[in-house]
Short mmCIF file of C-alpha atoms in Angstrom, two decimals:
data_model
loop_
_atom_site.label_atom_id
_atom_site.label_comp_id
_atom_site.label_asym_id
_atom_site.label_seq_id
_atom_site.Cartn_x
_atom_site.Cartn_y
_atom_site.Cartn_z
CA MET A 188 -105.02 103.71 -78.80
CA ALA A 189 -104.56 102.48 -75.23
CA VAL A 190 -108.02 100.93 -75.34
CA LEU A 191 -107.19 99.11 -78.58
CA GLN A 192 -103.90 97.92 -77.10
CA GLY A 193 -105.71 96.73 -73.99
CA TRP A 194 -108.38 94.94 -75.99
CA ARG A 195 -105.73 93.12 -78.05
CA ALA A 196 -103.86 91.90 -74.98
CA ALA A 197 -107.01 90.96 -73.06
CA ARG A 198 -108.45 88.86 -75.86
CA VAL A 199 -105.33 86.69 -76.34
CA THR A 200 -106.42 83.95 -73.93
CA PRO A 201 -110.14 83.85 -74.85
CA LEU A 202 -109.22 83.75 -78.55
CA GLY A 203 -106.80 80.92 -77.91
CA GLU A 204 -109.58 78.99 -76.19
CA LEU A 205 -112.16 79.73 -78.88
CA HIS A 206 -109.80 78.39 -81.53
CA THR A 207 -109.41 75.06 -79.74
CA PRO A 208 -112.92 73.58 -79.57
CA PRO A 209 -111.71 70.23 -78.13
CA ARG A 210 -110.33 72.07 -75.13
CA MET A 211 -113.65 73.81 -74.62
CA THR A 212 -115.57 70.56 -74.96
CA ALA A 213 -113.23 68.98 -72.43
CA ALA A 214 -113.76 71.90 -70.05
CA LEU A 215 -117.52 71.60 -70.42
CA LEU A 216 -117.52 67.88 -69.75
CA ARG A 217 -115.13 68.22 -66.83
CA LEU A 218 -117.19 71.00 -65.25
CA THR A 219 -120.45 69.08 -65.69
CA VAL A 220 -119.06 65.89 -64.17
CA GLN A 221 -117.44 67.80 -61.31
CA VAL A 222 -120.68 69.62 -60.48
CA VAL A 223 -122.69 66.37 -60.52
CA LEU A 224 -120.12 64.57 -58.37
CA VAL A 225 -119.78 67.36 -55.83
CA ALA A 226 -123.56 67.86 -55.55
CA SER A 227 -124.01 64.08 -55.14
CA LEU A 228 -121.31 63.88 -52.46
CA TRP A 229 -122.85 66.63 -50.31
CA HIS A 230 -126.38 65.27 -50.78
CA GLY A 231 -125.07 61.87 -49.68
CA LEU A 232 -123.25 63.28 -46.66
CA TYR A 233 -126.35 65.12 -45.49
CA ALA A 234 -128.62 62.09 -46.01
CA ALA A 235 -128.51 61.19 -42.31
CA THR A 236 -127.69 64.61 -40.84
CA GLY A 237 -129.48 67.90 -40.34
CA THR A 238 -127.83 71.31 -40.07
CA THR A 239 -124.08 70.91 -39.65
CA ALA A 240 -121.59 73.68 -38.84
CA GLY A 241 -124.43 76.16 -39.34
CA LEU A 242 -125.06 74.97 -42.89
CA THR A 243 -128.18 73.18 -44.08
CA LYS A 244 -128.02 70.65 -46.89
CA ASP A 245 -129.15 73.16 -49.51
CA GLN A 246 -126.66 75.76 -48.30
CA ALA A 247 -123.79 73.23 -48.34
CA VAL A 248 -124.66 71.95 -51.81
CA THR A 249 -125.06 75.48 -53.17
CA TYR A 250 -121.73 76.50 -51.63
CA ALA A 251 -119.88 73.45 -52.98
CA VAL A 252 -121.31 73.74 -56.50
CA LEU A 253 -120.62 77.47 -56.72
CA ALA A 254 -117.05 76.80 -55.53
CA VAL A 255 -116.57 74.32 -58.38
CA LEU A 256 -117.95 76.84 -60.88
CA ALA A 257 -115.76 79.62 -59.47
CA THR A 258 -112.56 77.64 -59.97
CA ARG A 259 -113.28 77.79 -63.71
CA ILE A 260 -112.52 81.52 -63.72
CA ARG A 261 -108.75 81.10 -63.49
CA GLU A 262 -108.37 77.55 -64.72
CA LEU A 263 -107.21 78.15 -68.27
CA ASP A 264 -104.42 76.15 -69.78
CA GLN A 265 -101.85 78.93 -70.04
CA TYR A 266 -99.13 76.31 -70.09
CA ALA A 267 -100.19 75.08 -73.53
CA GLY A 268 -99.88 78.67 -74.76
CA ARG A 269 -96.34 78.89 -73.33
CA ASP A 270 -97.13 82.23 -71.75
CA THR A 271 -96.74 81.54 -68.06
CA VAL A 272 -94.14 83.51 -66.13
CA LEU A 273 -92.59 80.20 -65.08
CA GLN A 274 -92.07 79.15 -68.71
CA HIS A 275 -90.75 82.57 -69.73
CA MET A 276 -88.23 82.45 -66.89
CA HIS A 277 -87.25 78.89 -67.81
CA PHE A 278 -86.73 79.66 -71.51
CA GLY A 279 -85.31 83.16 -70.95
CA THR A 280 -88.09 84.77 -72.99
CA ILE A 281 -89.30 86.95 -70.11
CA ILE A 282 -87.02 89.63 -71.54
CA TYR A 283 -89.52 90.20 -74.36
CA TRP A 284 -92.07 91.37 -71.81
CA TYR A 285 -89.64 94.21 -71.07
CA LEU A 286 -88.89 95.08 -74.70
CA ARG A 287 -92.47 95.76 -75.76
CA PRO A 288 -94.08 99.19 -75.73
CA LEU A 289 -96.56 97.74 -73.21
CA PRO A 290 -95.16 97.52 -69.63
CA PRO A 291 -95.08 93.91 -68.34
CA GLN A 292 -97.31 94.64 -65.37
CA ARG A 293 -99.97 96.09 -67.65
CA TYR A 294 -99.68 93.20 -70.10
CA TYR A 295 -100.04 90.74 -67.22
CA ALA A 296 -103.07 92.61 -65.85
CA LEU A 297 -104.77 92.77 -69.25
CA ARG A 298 -104.17 89.08 -69.92
CA ALA A 299 -105.61 88.25 -66.51
CA LEU A 300 -108.59 90.53 -67.11
CA GLY A 301 -109.34 88.75 -70.39
CA GLU A 302 -109.02 85.39 -68.69
CA GLN A 303 -111.26 86.32 -65.80
CA LEU A 304 -113.94 87.78 -68.09
CA TYR A 305 -113.82 84.66 -70.26
CA GLY A 306 -114.04 82.46 -67.16
CA LEU A 307 -116.93 84.59 -65.91
CA VAL A 308 -118.96 83.71 -69.02
CA TRP A 309 -118.49 80.02 -68.19
CA VAL A 310 -119.43 80.59 -64.57
CA LEU A 311 -122.54 82.57 -65.43
CA ALA A 312 -123.68 79.97 -67.96
CA GLY A 313 -123.05 77.18 -65.45
CA TYR A 314 -124.82 79.12 -62.71
CA VAL A 315 -127.94 79.73 -64.83
CA ILE A 316 -128.13 76.01 -65.75
CA CYS A 317 -127.62 74.89 -62.14
CA LEU A 318 -130.22 77.39 -60.96
CA ALA A 319 -132.74 76.20 -63.56
CA ALA A 320 -132.03 72.57 -62.65
CA GLY A 321 -132.51 73.31 -58.96
CA VAL A 322 -128.96 72.27 -58.06
CA VAL A 323 -128.22 75.62 -56.41
CA GLU A 324 -130.52 77.93 -54.50
CA PRO A 325 -131.10 81.51 -55.65
CA PRO A 326 -129.97 84.31 -53.30
CA LYS A 327 -132.46 85.02 -50.49
CA SER A 328 -133.06 88.63 -51.53
CA ALA A 329 -131.97 91.32 -53.95
CA ALA A 330 -129.83 92.85 -51.19
CA VAL A 331 -128.00 89.53 -50.70
CA ALA A 332 -127.45 89.27 -54.45
CA GLY A 333 -126.07 92.82 -54.56
CA VAL A 334 -123.71 92.32 -51.62
CA PHE A 335 -122.60 88.98 -53.08
CA ALA A 336 -121.82 90.65 -56.43
CA VAL A 337 -119.66 93.29 -54.71
CA SER A 338 -117.94 90.66 -52.57
CA ALA A 339 -117.35 88.34 -55.56
CA PHE A 340 -115.82 91.24 -57.49
CA LEU A 341 -113.49 92.05 -54.59
CA GLY A 342 -112.74 88.34 -54.23
CA GLN A 343 -111.64 88.10 -57.86
CA TRP A 344 -109.51 91.17 -57.38
CA VAL A 345 -107.78 89.58 -54.39
CA LEU A 346 -107.41 86.33 -56.36
CA TYR A 347 -105.71 88.23 -59.18
CA TYR A 348 -103.12 89.61 -56.77
CA VAL A 349 -102.60 86.24 -55.07
CA MET A 350 -101.95 84.56 -58.43
CA LEU A 351 -99.73 87.45 -59.47
CA ALA A 352 -97.66 87.16 -56.29
CA ILE A 353 -97.25 83.43 -56.95
CA ASP A 354 -96.05 84.18 -60.49
CA GLN A 355 -93.73 86.91 -59.25
CA LEU A 356 -91.98 84.34 -57.10
CA CYS A 357 -90.49 83.00 -60.34
CA PHE A 358 -88.24 86.05 -60.58
CA TRP A 359 -86.42 85.09 -57.37
CA THR A 360 -86.21 81.33 -57.51
CA LEU A 361 -84.58 79.33 -60.28
CA ARG A 362 -86.75 76.31 -59.62
CA ASN A 363 -90.03 77.28 -58.05
CA GLY A 364 -92.44 74.56 -59.16
CA ALA A 365 -92.83 73.29 -55.61
CA ALA A 366 -93.37 76.76 -54.11
CA MET A 367 -96.05 77.47 -56.69
CA LEU A 368 -97.79 74.16 -56.05
CA ILE A 369 -97.77 74.82 -52.30
CA LEU A 370 -99.25 78.29 -52.76
CA ILE A 371 -101.90 77.03 -55.19
CA PHE A 372 -102.73 74.29 -52.73
CA ALA A 373 -102.97 76.85 -49.89
CA GLN A 374 -105.24 78.97 -52.08
CA ASN A 375 -107.59 76.03 -52.71
CA LEU A 376 -107.62 74.78 -49.12
CA LEU A 377 -107.84 78.13 -47.34
CA SER A 378 -110.36 79.68 -49.71
CA GLY A 379 -112.81 76.83 -49.18
CA VAL A 380 -112.60 75.13 -52.59
CA TYR A 381 -112.10 71.65 -51.09
CA ALA A 382 -114.78 72.10 -48.42
CA PRO A 383 -116.53 75.11 -46.86
CA LEU A 384 -114.29 76.57 -44.16
CA TRP A 385 -117.21 76.35 -41.69
CA PHE A 386 -116.65 72.60 -41.43
CA PHE A 387 -113.06 73.03 -40.25
CA PRO A 388 -111.99 73.33 -36.60
CA ASP A 389 -112.13 76.77 -34.93
CA TRP A 390 -108.35 77.22 -34.93
CA PHE A 391 -108.33 76.67 -38.68
CA ILE A 392 -111.05 79.27 -39.27
CA THR A 393 -109.21 81.76 -37.02
CA MET A 394 -105.92 81.16 -38.86
CA SER A 395 -107.50 81.59 -42.28
CA GLY A 396 -108.96 84.90 -41.08
CA PHE A 397 -105.41 86.31 -41.02
CA LEU A 398 -104.69 85.23 -44.59
CA PRO A 399 -105.99 86.65 -47.88
CA PHE A 400 -107.23 83.35 -49.34
CA GLN A 401 -110.63 83.20 -47.63
CA ALA A 402 -111.41 86.65 -49.10
CA THR A 403 -111.27 85.18 -52.61
CA LEU A 404 -114.07 82.62 -52.32
CA SER A 405 -115.23 81.75 -48.83
CA VAL A 406 -116.54 85.23 -47.98
CA PRO A 407 -118.60 85.80 -51.17
CA LEU A 408 -120.06 82.29 -51.11
CA SER A 409 -120.86 82.49 -47.39
CA LEU A 410 -122.72 85.74 -48.08
CA TYR A 411 -124.58 84.10 -50.97
CA VAL A 412 -125.80 81.08 -48.99
CA GLY A 413 -126.58 83.19 -45.92
CA ARG A 414 -123.94 81.71 -43.62
CA ILE A 415 -122.73 85.29 -43.14
CA GLU A 416 -125.72 87.52 -42.41
CA LEU A 417 -126.22 90.77 -44.30
CA SER A 418 -125.71 92.69 -41.05
CA ASP A 419 -122.15 91.28 -40.85
CA ALA A 420 -121.35 91.94 -44.50
CA GLY A 421 -119.82 95.40 -43.94
CA PRO A 422 -116.75 94.28 -41.98
CA GLN A 423 -116.20 91.36 -44.36
CA LEU A 424 -116.26 93.62 -47.41
CA ALA A 425 -113.89 96.02 -45.63
CA VAL A 426 -111.44 93.17 -44.98
CA GLN A 427 -111.61 92.15 -48.65
CA ALA A 428 -110.97 95.76 -49.73
CA ALA A 429 -108.06 95.98 -47.29
CA TRP A 430 -106.51 92.87 -48.84
CA VAL A 431 -106.91 94.42 -52.31
CA VAL A 432 -104.99 97.51 -51.20
CA ALA A 433 -102.30 95.59 -49.28
CA LEU A 434 -101.66 93.09 -52.08
CA ALA A 435 -101.71 95.85 -54.72
CA LEU A 436 -98.92 97.65 -52.87
CA LEU A 437 -96.94 94.45 -52.33
CA THR A 438 -97.16 93.28 -55.95
CA ARG A 439 -96.31 96.77 -57.21
CA LEU A 440 -93.16 96.70 -55.14
CA LEU A 441 -92.38 93.19 -56.40
CA TRP A 442 -92.80 94.26 -60.05
CA ARG A 443 -90.31 97.06 -59.48
CA ARG A 444 -87.78 94.74 -57.85
CA ALA A 445 -88.36 91.97 -60.42
CA ALA A 446 -87.45 94.34 -63.26
CA ARG A 447 -83.96 94.75 -61.77
CA ARG A 448 -83.40 91.00 -61.93
CA VAL A 449 -84.25 90.50 -65.60
CA ILE A 450 -81.16 90.13 -67.76
CA SER A 451 -80.80 89.81 -71.52
CA GLN A 452 -78.28 87.73 -73.45
CA GLY A 453 -76.33 86.82 -70.34
CA GLY A 454 -76.32 90.33 -68.83
CA MET B 157 -85.17 43.42 -68.04
CA SER B 158 -81.61 42.03 -68.05
CA THR B 159 -79.13 42.54 -65.21
CA LYS B 160 -77.19 44.98 -67.37
CA ALA B 161 -80.34 47.02 -68.06
CA LEU B 162 -81.17 47.02 -64.33
CA ARG B 163 -77.68 48.34 -63.56
CA VAL B 164 -78.17 51.15 -66.09
CA VAL B 165 -81.57 52.00 -64.57
CA TRP B 166 -80.03 52.10 -61.10
CA ARG B 167 -77.16 54.36 -62.23
CA ILE B 168 -79.50 56.78 -64.00
CA THR B 169 -81.81 56.88 -60.96
CA ARG B 170 -78.84 57.67 -58.70
CA LEU B 171 -77.75 60.45 -61.04
CA ASN B 172 -81.30 61.81 -61.22
CA PHE B 173 -81.49 61.84 -57.43
CA ARG B 174 -78.21 63.74 -57.19
CA ALA B 175 -79.47 66.18 -59.81
CA GLN B 176 -82.54 66.85 -57.66
CA LEU B 177 -80.24 67.53 -54.71
CA GLU B 178 -78.53 70.32 -56.65
CA TYR B 179 -81.32 72.71 -55.66
CA ARG B 180 -81.62 71.88 -51.97
CA SER B 181 -84.55 74.14 -51.08
CA GLU B 182 -86.50 72.96 -54.14
CA PHE B 183 -85.69 69.36 -53.14
CA LEU B 184 -87.07 69.85 -49.64
CA MET B 185 -90.08 71.73 -50.92
CA MET B 186 -90.86 68.96 -53.39
CA ILE B 187 -90.93 66.52 -50.47
CA ALA B 188 -93.15 68.99 -48.62
CA ILE B 189 -95.55 69.35 -51.54
CA GLY B 190 -96.00 65.58 -51.74
CA ALA B 191 -96.72 65.48 -48.02
CA ILE B 192 -98.98 68.55 -48.02
CA TRP B 193 -101.02 67.27 -50.94
CA GLN B 194 -101.71 64.05 -49.10
CA VAL B 195 -102.35 65.85 -45.80
CA SER B 196 -105.12 67.77 -47.60
CA VAL B 197 -106.90 64.47 -48.21
CA ILE B 198 -106.51 63.57 -44.53
CA VAL B 199 -107.76 67.01 -43.45
CA PHE B 200 -110.79 66.76 -45.71
CA ALA B 201 -111.55 63.19 -44.64
CA THR B 202 -111.11 64.08 -40.96
CA VAL B 203 -113.35 67.12 -41.28
CA LEU B 204 -116.08 65.09 -42.95
CA LEU B 205 -115.77 62.23 -40.49
CA THR B 206 -115.93 64.64 -37.55
CA ARG B 207 -118.91 66.57 -38.88
CA PHE B 208 -120.90 63.66 -40.26
CA SER B 209 -121.66 60.41 -38.48
CA GLY B 210 -119.68 57.96 -40.62
CA MET B 211 -120.00 57.81 -44.37
CA GLY B 212 -122.42 55.54 -46.19
CA GLY B 213 -122.70 53.17 -43.22
CA TRP B 214 -118.92 52.90 -42.77
CA ASP B 215 -117.46 53.92 -39.42
CA SER B 216 -114.45 56.20 -39.37
CA SER B 217 -111.80 53.52 -38.76
CA ASP B 218 -113.04 51.55 -41.79
CA VAL B 219 -113.24 54.69 -43.94
CA LEU B 220 -109.60 55.52 -43.14
CA LEU B 221 -108.49 52.29 -44.81
CA ILE B 222 -109.70 53.68 -48.17
CA PRO B 223 -107.53 56.85 -48.30
CA ALA B 224 -104.62 54.92 -46.73
CA THR B 225 -104.72 52.25 -49.45
CA ARG B 226 -105.21 54.80 -52.21
CA MET B 227 -102.40 57.03 -50.96
CA LEU B 228 -99.91 54.19 -50.66
CA ALA B 229 -100.84 52.99 -54.15
CA HIS B 230 -100.54 56.55 -55.44
CA GLY B 231 -97.18 57.11 -53.73
CA LEU B 232 -95.77 53.94 -55.28
CA PHE B 233 -97.18 54.95 -58.66
CA VAL B 234 -95.49 58.36 -58.39
CA LEU B 235 -92.21 56.73 -57.39
CA PHE B 236 -92.04 53.97 -60.00
CA LEU B 237 -94.32 54.83 -62.92
CA GLY B 238 -95.46 58.41 -62.42
CA ARG B 239 -93.49 60.15 -65.19
CA VAL B 240 -96.02 58.90 -67.69
CA HIS B 241 -98.23 61.68 -66.30
CA GLY B 242 -97.34 64.91 -68.03
CA LEU B 243 -95.95 63.28 -71.18
CA ALA B 244 -97.46 66.10 -73.25
CA ARG B 245 -94.72 68.38 -71.96
CA HIS B 246 -92.04 66.08 -73.39
CA ILE B 247 -93.93 65.97 -76.68
CA GLN B 248 -94.38 69.74 -76.80
CA GLU B 249 -90.68 70.32 -76.16
CA GLY B 250 -89.67 67.66 -78.72
CA VAL B 251 -87.86 65.56 -76.11
CA ILE B 252 -89.79 62.43 -77.06
CA ASP B 253 -88.21 62.57 -80.53
CA THR B 254 -84.76 62.16 -79.00
CA TYR B 255 -86.00 59.20 -76.93
CA LEU B 256 -86.97 57.46 -80.15
CA VAL B 257 -83.41 57.38 -81.50
CA ARG B 258 -81.75 56.12 -78.32
CA PRO B 259 -81.08 52.41 -77.65
CA MET B 260 -83.45 52.14 -74.70
CA PRO B 261 -87.24 51.64 -74.70
CA VAL B 262 -89.05 55.01 -74.83
CA HIS B 263 -91.23 54.13 -71.84
CA ARG B 264 -88.19 53.37 -69.70
CA GLN B 265 -86.47 56.58 -70.78
CA LEU B 266 -89.59 58.50 -69.87
CA GLN B 267 -89.69 56.92 -66.40
CA LEU B 268 -86.01 57.74 -65.93
CA SER B 269 -86.34 61.36 -67.06
CA PHE B 270 -86.16 62.71 -63.49
CA PHE B 271 -86.37 61.53 -59.89
CA PRO B 272 -89.84 62.11 -58.37
CA THR B 273 -88.81 63.78 -55.12
CA ASN B 274 -92.42 64.46 -54.17
CA ALA B 275 -92.98 60.69 -53.91
CA ILE B 276 -90.90 60.75 -50.69
CA GLY B 277 -93.47 63.09 -49.12
CA ASP B 278 -96.39 61.15 -50.59
CA LEU B 279 -95.16 57.83 -49.24
CA THR B 280 -94.23 59.21 -45.83
CA VAL B 281 -97.73 60.57 -45.23
CA ALA B 282 -99.34 57.50 -46.78
CA ALA B 283 -97.35 55.15 -44.52
CA GLY B 284 -98.32 57.28 -41.51
CA LEU B 285 -101.99 57.18 -42.46
CA MET B 286 -101.87 53.42 -43.05
CA ALA B 287 -100.25 52.92 -39.63
CA GLY B 288 -103.00 55.09 -38.09
CA ALA B 289 -105.76 53.24 -39.96
CA LEU B 290 -104.41 49.84 -38.94
CA SER B 291 -104.02 50.84 -35.29
CA ARG B 292 -107.63 52.08 -35.17
CA SER B 293 -108.97 49.03 -36.95
CA ASP B 294 -110.85 46.37 -34.99
CA LEU B 295 -110.13 43.73 -37.64
CA ASP B 296 -107.99 40.70 -36.92
CA TRP B 297 -104.94 41.34 -39.10
CA THR B 298 -104.02 37.81 -40.05
CA ALA B 299 -101.24 36.99 -42.52
CA THR B 300 -103.87 36.45 -45.24
CA ARG B 301 -105.45 39.86 -44.69
CA ILE B 302 -102.06 41.61 -44.62
CA THR B 303 -100.98 39.82 -47.81
CA TYR B 304 -104.25 40.77 -49.50
CA LEU B 305 -103.78 44.42 -48.42
CA ILE B 306 -100.24 44.48 -49.89
CA VAL B 307 -101.46 42.92 -53.13
CA CYS B 308 -104.30 45.48 -53.27
CA VAL B 309 -101.87 48.37 -52.84
CA LEU B 310 -99.79 47.03 -55.73
CA GLY B 311 -102.94 46.46 -57.80
CA GLY B 312 -104.07 50.02 -57.08
CA MET B 313 -100.66 51.29 -58.20
CA LEU B 314 -100.95 49.37 -61.48
CA LEU B 315 -104.53 50.51 -62.06
CA GLU B 316 -103.57 54.16 -61.56
CA ALA B 317 -100.58 53.65 -63.85
CA ALA B 318 -102.88 52.06 -66.46
CA LEU B 319 -105.23 55.05 -66.39
CA PHE B 320 -102.40 57.54 -66.81
CA THR B 321 -100.76 55.40 -69.51
CA VAL B 322 -104.00 55.52 -71.51
CA VAL B 323 -104.00 59.32 -71.22
CA ALA B 324 -100.32 59.34 -72.26
CA CYS B 325 -101.21 57.25 -75.34
CA ALA B 326 -103.80 59.87 -76.26
CA SER B 327 -101.16 62.59 -75.66
CA LEU B 328 -98.94 61.00 -78.30
CA ARG B 329 -101.61 61.85 -80.83
CA TYR B 330 -103.20 64.91 -79.19
CA PRO B 331 -100.87 66.69 -76.72
CA ALA B 332 -103.89 68.58 -75.33
CA ALA B 333 -105.03 65.25 -73.85
CA ASP B 334 -102.74 66.08 -70.94
CA TYR B 335 -105.67 68.15 -69.70
CA TRP B 336 -107.51 64.88 -69.03
CA GLY B 337 -104.57 63.65 -67.01
CA ARG B 338 -104.89 66.57 -64.62
CA TRP B 339 -108.61 65.94 -64.33
CA LEU B 340 -107.99 62.27 -63.65
CA GLU B 341 -105.55 63.16 -60.90
CA GLU B 342 -108.13 65.48 -59.37
CA LEU B 343 -110.89 62.84 -59.55
CA LEU B 344 -108.69 60.15 -58.02
CA GLY B 345 -107.67 62.50 -55.21
CA THR B 346 -111.19 63.72 -54.50
CA PHE B 347 -113.41 60.70 -54.99
CA GLY B 348 -110.97 57.82 -54.64
CA SER B 349 -110.78 58.23 -50.88
CA TYR B 350 -114.39 57.71 -49.75
CA PRO B 351 -116.95 54.93 -49.75
CA LEU B 352 -118.67 55.38 -53.10
CA ASN B 353 -122.00 54.15 -51.75
CA VAL B 354 -122.41 57.64 -50.29
CA LEU B 355 -123.02 58.76 -53.89
CA PRO B 356 -126.16 58.04 -55.97
CA LYS B 357 -126.08 54.68 -57.78
CA ALA B 358 -125.59 56.19 -61.26
CA VAL B 359 -122.61 58.25 -60.08
CA GLY B 360 -121.13 55.27 -58.22
CA GLY B 361 -121.66 53.19 -61.36
CA PHE B 362 -119.77 55.75 -63.43
CA LEU B 363 -116.86 55.67 -60.97
CA THR B 364 -116.86 51.87 -61.14
CA PHE B 365 -117.43 50.98 -64.78
CA GLY B 366 -116.90 54.30 -66.59
CA LEU B 367 -113.75 55.29 -64.72
CA PRO B 368 -112.67 52.27 -62.63
CA LEU B 369 -111.72 54.38 -59.64
CA ALA B 370 -113.61 52.15 -57.20
CA PHE B 371 -111.18 49.28 -57.84
CA VAL B 372 -108.18 51.26 -56.57
CA ALA B 373 -109.11 51.35 -52.87
CA TYR B 374 -112.86 51.32 -52.23
CA PHE B 375 -113.53 47.70 -53.25
CA PRO B 376 -110.36 46.30 -51.60
CA ALA B 377 -111.25 48.12 -48.36
CA ALA B 378 -114.85 46.84 -48.59
CA VAL B 379 -113.60 43.26 -48.99
CA LEU B 380 -111.25 43.65 -46.02
CA THR B 381 -113.87 45.20 -43.74
CA GLY B 382 -116.80 43.08 -44.93
CA HIS B 383 -118.95 45.87 -46.38
CA ASP B 384 -121.36 45.30 -49.25
CA THR B 385 -120.77 47.14 -52.49
CA ALA B 386 -122.78 47.65 -55.64
CA VAL B 387 -120.86 44.84 -57.40
CA PRO B 388 -120.66 41.10 -56.63
CA TYR B 389 -118.18 40.13 -53.91
CA TRP B 390 -115.92 38.20 -56.28
CA LEU B 391 -115.55 41.21 -58.58
CA ALA B 392 -114.57 43.46 -55.68
CA ALA B 393 -112.16 40.79 -54.43
CA VAL B 394 -110.28 40.51 -57.73
CA SER B 395 -109.54 44.26 -57.84
CA PRO B 396 -105.73 43.73 -57.77
CA LEU B 397 -105.96 41.34 -60.72
CA LEU B 398 -107.97 43.91 -62.66
CA GLY B 399 -105.23 46.45 -61.93
CA ALA B 400 -102.56 44.12 -63.31
CA ALA B 401 -104.66 43.27 -66.38
CA ALA B 402 -105.44 46.93 -67.01
CA TYR B 403 -101.75 47.83 -66.81
CA LEU B 404 -100.76 45.10 -69.26
CA GLY B 405 -103.50 46.29 -71.62
CA SER B 406 -102.35 49.89 -71.32
CA ARG B 407 -98.76 48.91 -72.15
CA LEU B 408 -99.96 47.16 -75.30
CA LEU B 409 -101.89 50.30 -76.19
CA TRP B 410 -98.72 52.33 -75.50
CA ARG B 411 -96.71 50.17 -77.89
CA TRP B 412 -99.34 50.58 -80.59
CA SER B 413 -99.67 54.34 -80.01
CA LEU B 414 -95.93 54.88 -80.08
CA GLY B 415 -95.81 53.07 -83.42
CA HIS B 416 -98.24 55.65 -84.77
CA TYR B 417 -96.49 58.68 -83.26
CA THR B 418 -95.50 61.11 -85.98
CA GLY B 419 -93.98 64.03 -84.06
CA VAL B 420 -94.17 67.68 -84.98
CA ASN B 421 -92.34 67.20 -88.27
CA GLY B 422 -94.66 64.49 -89.58
#
């Protein structure tokens, strides 16, 4: 029964996407153009330069293209489905999350799981095409691929908690559009979506080491391209796991406190 | 627009501004988000300029003129015409239907729907970057050059407005078209700030003739600094005029699209 319930909640977002082919076509076109543009930019930048910030041209291109593909995992248009926490808080419909037989935190987790699995299909398809076209390099060895898979999994787990914490903010602030934009921006900048963190100044790299964002993308991709050696992978994976635990505890506490703030029909 | 209409616009804008001030922390954070978003472009550009020796044959002081022009144009667009971006939300919530029965043009009502607080942050950072770019520039800033730069900023604003107006026209028919608006914003932010000759010719061609992003800041900056581009000099030089023409065209398209808007009830 619980499995059936879980399956139904998890498939909401993928089903919504599959029933809107124009949105999927748009996503495909957007992803293709973005990959071509990003790969072209980094090829162009490296045209007159050798290894920079410890990254060769192929490593930098691979990193940048994989970062573009990875953003697809959580880039679904939830807003069109009117099922974001922000919208529910705005329209007062968040109360329905608390009236269902399924606890809100589990519903949220299942929805996110469905989204991330759906996004993963896109990423894998994009990765295979880019690999076949020679846009990205394959991992150096099976061990690197294995460690990358573990790190990417942990990274997605951390990302889930980061996005959840951003959504949970809605329970405390009446107008939180700006706060959410700032946090999403921080996530993109500090996880290395805009540019690999290795290109940034030392103080920036040190600062990002104290934050959870780099664990979501920078660490797995650095392992993949070989910027972090296999011998250094252990501590990095441990840090990612530590962020999973810390953020799990924090968001659990926030769910509990958020429940006390939800009111129905004016209280 | 008549004097009476201008007075109404001014009163509504003042009210909108006061409404934004109601939530003080949100107001300040909206300014911050505008600034932070633009700082990200500066950070990225600075990182690339530090790590790589110039871009596409442009030295760093010349490159800085591109993001400075684009940001100023973008900030002005956000301030004056930016509400056209995100129209799908108004359509989805049925607000556009109420605009249609009021005695004011729908486009104007849309632009007056709220005060864009983030534009304050956008423009502050953009003005700072422009001041930095001009102080580092070796060019002789004659009155002609300064006038041309101002006209280019305005042309860039109109070109960006034209692009988003076209997306808004599509939103009137297909609200999901808003998705393209977000992509457009991303493309303008990412690729509108660098010399496009760093990209392969086909890609540069797409960003010139497919999506006329090059006319916002790259071509004006190339004309000012004397760099060659993939298009004839005269075409690069008339970038501001293209912006104005594109905006006029987009407003005609808007009028036509609005005439064919049917709303959720048919």
